[in-house]
PDB file of C-alpha atoms in Angstrom:
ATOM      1  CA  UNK A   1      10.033  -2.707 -17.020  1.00  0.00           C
ATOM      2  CA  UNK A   2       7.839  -2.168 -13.641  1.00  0.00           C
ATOM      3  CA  UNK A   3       9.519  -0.636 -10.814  1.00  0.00           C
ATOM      4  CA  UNK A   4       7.862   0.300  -7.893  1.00  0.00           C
ATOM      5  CA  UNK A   5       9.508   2.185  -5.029  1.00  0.00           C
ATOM      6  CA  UNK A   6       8.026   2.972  -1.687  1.00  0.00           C
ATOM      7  CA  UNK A   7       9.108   5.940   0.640  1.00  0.00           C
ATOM      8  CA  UNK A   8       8.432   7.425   4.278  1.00  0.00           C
ATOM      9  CA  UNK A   9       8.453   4.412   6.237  1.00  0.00           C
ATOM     10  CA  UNK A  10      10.206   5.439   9.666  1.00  0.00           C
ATOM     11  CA  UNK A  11       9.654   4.921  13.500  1.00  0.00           C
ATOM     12  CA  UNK A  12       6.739   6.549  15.231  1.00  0.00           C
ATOM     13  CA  UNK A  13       5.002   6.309  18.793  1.00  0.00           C
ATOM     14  CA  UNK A  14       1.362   4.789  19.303  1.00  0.00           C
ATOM     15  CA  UNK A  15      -1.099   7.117  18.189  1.00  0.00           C
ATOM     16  CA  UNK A  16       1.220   8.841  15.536  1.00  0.00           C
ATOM     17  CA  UNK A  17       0.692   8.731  11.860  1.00  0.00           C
ATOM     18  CA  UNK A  18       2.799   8.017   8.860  1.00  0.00           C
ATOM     19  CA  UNK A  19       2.168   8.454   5.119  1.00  0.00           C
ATOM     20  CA  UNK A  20       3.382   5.813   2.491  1.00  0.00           C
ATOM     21  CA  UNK A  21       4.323   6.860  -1.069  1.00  0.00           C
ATOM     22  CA  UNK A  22       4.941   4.432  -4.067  1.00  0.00           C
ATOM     23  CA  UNK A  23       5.911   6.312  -7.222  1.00  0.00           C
ATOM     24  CA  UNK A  24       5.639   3.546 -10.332  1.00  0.00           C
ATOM     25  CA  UNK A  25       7.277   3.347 -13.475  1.00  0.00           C
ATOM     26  CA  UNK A  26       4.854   0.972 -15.056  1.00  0.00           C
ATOM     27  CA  UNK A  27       2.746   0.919 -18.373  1.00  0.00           C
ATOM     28  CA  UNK A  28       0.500   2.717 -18.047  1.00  0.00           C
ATOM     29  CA  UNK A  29       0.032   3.952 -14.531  1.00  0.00           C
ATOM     30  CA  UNK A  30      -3.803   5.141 -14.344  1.00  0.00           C
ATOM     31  CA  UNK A  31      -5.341   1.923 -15.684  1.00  0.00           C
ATOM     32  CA  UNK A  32      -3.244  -0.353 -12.966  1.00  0.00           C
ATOM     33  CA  UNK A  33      -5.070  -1.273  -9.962  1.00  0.00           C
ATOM     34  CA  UNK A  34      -2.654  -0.797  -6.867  1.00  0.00           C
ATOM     35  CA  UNK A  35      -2.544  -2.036  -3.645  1.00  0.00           C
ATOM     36  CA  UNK A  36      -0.228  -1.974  -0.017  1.00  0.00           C
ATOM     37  CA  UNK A  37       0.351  -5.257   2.029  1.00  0.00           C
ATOM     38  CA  UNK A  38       2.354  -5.630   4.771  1.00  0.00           C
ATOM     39  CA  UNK A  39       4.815  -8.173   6.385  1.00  0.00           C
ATOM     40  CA  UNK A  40       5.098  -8.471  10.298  1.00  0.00           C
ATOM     41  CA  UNK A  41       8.038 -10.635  11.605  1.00  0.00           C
ATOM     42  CA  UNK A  42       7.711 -13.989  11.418  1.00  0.00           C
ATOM     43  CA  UNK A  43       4.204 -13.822   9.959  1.00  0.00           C
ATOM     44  CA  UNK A  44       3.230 -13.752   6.545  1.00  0.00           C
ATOM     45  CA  UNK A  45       2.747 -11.091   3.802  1.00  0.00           C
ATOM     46  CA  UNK A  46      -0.937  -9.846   4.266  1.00  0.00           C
ATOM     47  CA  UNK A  47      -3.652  -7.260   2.466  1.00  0.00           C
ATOM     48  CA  UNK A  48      -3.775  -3.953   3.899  1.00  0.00           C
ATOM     49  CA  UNK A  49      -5.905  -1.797   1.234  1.00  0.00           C
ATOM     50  CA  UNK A  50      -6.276  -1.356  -2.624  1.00  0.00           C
ATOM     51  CA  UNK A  51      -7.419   1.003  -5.054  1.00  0.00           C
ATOM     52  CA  UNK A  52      -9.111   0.735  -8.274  1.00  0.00           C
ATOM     53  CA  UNK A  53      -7.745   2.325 -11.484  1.00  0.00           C
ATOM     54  CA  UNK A  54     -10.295   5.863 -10.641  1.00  0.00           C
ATOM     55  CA  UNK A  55      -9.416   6.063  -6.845  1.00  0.00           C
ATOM     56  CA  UNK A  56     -13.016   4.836  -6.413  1.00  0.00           C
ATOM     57  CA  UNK A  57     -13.692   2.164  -4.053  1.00  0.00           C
ATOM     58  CA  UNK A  58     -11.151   1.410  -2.035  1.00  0.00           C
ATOM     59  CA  UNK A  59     -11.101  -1.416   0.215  1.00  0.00           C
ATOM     60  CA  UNK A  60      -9.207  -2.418   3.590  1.00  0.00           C
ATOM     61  CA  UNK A  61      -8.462  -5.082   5.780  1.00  0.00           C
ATOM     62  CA  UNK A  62     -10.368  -5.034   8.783  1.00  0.00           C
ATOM     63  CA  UNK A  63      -7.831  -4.532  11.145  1.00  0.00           C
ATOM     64  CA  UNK A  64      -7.155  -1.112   9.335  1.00  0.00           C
ATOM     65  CA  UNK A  65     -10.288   0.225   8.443  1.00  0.00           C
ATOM     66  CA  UNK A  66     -11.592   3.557   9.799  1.00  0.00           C
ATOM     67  CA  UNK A  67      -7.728   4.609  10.423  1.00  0.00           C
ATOM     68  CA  UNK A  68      -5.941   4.125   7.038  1.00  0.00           C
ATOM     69  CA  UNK A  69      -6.501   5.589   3.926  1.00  0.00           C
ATOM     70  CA  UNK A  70      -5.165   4.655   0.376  1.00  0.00           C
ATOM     71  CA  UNK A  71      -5.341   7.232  -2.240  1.00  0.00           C
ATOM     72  CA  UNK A  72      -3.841   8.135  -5.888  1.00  0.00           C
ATOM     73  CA  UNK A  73      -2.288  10.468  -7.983  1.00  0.00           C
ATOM     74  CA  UNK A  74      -2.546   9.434 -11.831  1.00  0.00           C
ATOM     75  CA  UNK A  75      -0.861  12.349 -12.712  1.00  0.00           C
ATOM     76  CA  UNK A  76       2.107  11.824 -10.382  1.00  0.00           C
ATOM     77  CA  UNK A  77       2.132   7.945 -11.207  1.00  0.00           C
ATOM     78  CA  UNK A  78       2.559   7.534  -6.987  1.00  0.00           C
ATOM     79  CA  UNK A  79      -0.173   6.078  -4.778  1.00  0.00           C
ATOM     80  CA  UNK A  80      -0.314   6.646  -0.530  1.00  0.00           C
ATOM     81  CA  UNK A  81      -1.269   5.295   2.495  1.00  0.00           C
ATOM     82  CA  UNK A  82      -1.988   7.667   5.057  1.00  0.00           C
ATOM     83  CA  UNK A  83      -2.102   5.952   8.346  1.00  0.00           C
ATOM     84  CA  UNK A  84      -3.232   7.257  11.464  1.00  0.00           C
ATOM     85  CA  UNK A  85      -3.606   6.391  15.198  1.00  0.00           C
ATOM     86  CA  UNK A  86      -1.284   3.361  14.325  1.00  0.00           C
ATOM     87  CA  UNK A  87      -0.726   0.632  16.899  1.00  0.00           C
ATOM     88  CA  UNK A  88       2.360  -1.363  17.598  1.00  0.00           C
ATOM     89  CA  UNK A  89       0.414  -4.557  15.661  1.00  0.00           C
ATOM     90  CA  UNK A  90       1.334  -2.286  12.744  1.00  0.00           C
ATOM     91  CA  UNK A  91       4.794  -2.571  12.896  1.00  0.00           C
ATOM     92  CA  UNK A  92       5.868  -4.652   9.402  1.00  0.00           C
ATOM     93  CA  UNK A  93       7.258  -3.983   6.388  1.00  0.00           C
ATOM     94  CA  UNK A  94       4.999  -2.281   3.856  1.00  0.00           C
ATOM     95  CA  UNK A  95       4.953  -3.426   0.146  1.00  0.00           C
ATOM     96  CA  UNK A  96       2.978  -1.649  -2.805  1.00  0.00           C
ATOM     97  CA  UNK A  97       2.007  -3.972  -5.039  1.00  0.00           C
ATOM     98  CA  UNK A  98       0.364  -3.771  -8.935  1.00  0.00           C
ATOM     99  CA  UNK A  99      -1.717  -5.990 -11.109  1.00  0.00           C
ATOM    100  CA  UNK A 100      -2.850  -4.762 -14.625  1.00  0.00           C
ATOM    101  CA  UNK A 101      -6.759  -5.264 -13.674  1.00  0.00           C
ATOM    102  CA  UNK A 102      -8.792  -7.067 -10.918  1.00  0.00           C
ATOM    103  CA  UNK A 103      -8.784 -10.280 -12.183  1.00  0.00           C
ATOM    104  CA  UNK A 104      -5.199 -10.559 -12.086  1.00  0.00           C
ATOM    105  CA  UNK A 105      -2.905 -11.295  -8.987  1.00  0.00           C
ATOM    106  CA  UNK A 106      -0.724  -8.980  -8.011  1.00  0.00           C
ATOM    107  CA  UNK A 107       2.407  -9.272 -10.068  1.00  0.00           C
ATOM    108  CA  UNK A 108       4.652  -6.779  -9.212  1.00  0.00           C
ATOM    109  CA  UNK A 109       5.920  -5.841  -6.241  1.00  0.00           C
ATOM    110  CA  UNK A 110       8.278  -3.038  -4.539  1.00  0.00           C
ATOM    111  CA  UNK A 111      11.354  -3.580  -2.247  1.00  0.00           C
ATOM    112  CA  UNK A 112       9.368  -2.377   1.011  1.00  0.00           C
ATOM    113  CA  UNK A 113       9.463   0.381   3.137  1.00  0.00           C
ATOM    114  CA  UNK A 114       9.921  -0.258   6.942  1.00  0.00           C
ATOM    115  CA  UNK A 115       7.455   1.154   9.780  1.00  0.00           C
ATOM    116  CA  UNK A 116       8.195   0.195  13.332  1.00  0.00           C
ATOM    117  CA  UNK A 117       5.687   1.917  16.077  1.00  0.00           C
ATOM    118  CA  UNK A 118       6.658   1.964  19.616  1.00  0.00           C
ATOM    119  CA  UNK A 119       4.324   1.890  22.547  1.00  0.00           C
TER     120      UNK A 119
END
């Protein structure tokens, strides 16, 4: 069974940084492809970043790119998002998601972790 559980979500000023954790208990962790979306109120689940099975390659929504970073551990089964100089438009609930390769949509999903930044 896949269970994914994010952590470090909180409340920080504009400008401050926050790092995401997901720690999975899922098949077999290194060969999953894993991502983070994102939820805003009243608005609808969207991308944020992924991350191939290596760590390789990343990729990012625009609105994120140059000040978030998603990264792995294989050997801790956990990925992060380390997000800096956040923004108030950043304020949503954060999902990590897995899909077993790239062709696949992403299947499962964890609970959410909430970040609120004030201005």
């Amino acid at each position: 069974q896949v269970q994914l559980v994010e952590s470090g979500g909180g409340l920080v000023q504009a400008g401050g940084s926050l790092r995401l954790s997901c720690a999975a208990s899922i098949g077999t962790f290194s060969t999953y492809p894993m991502g983070w979306f994102r939820q805003a109120p009243g608005k609808e689940r969207e991308f944020v970043a992924a991350v191939n099975w290596s760590g390789r390659s990343p990729t990012y929504a625009d609105s994120v790119k140059g000040r978030f970073t998603i990264s792995r551990d294989n050997a801790k089964n956990t990925v992060y998002l380390q997000m800096n100089s956040l923004i108030p438009e950043d304020t949503a609930v954060y999902y990590c998601a897995a899909r077993k390769n790239e062709l696949e949509h992403w299947d499962h999903w964890g609970q959410g972790t909430q970040v609120t930044v004030s201005s």
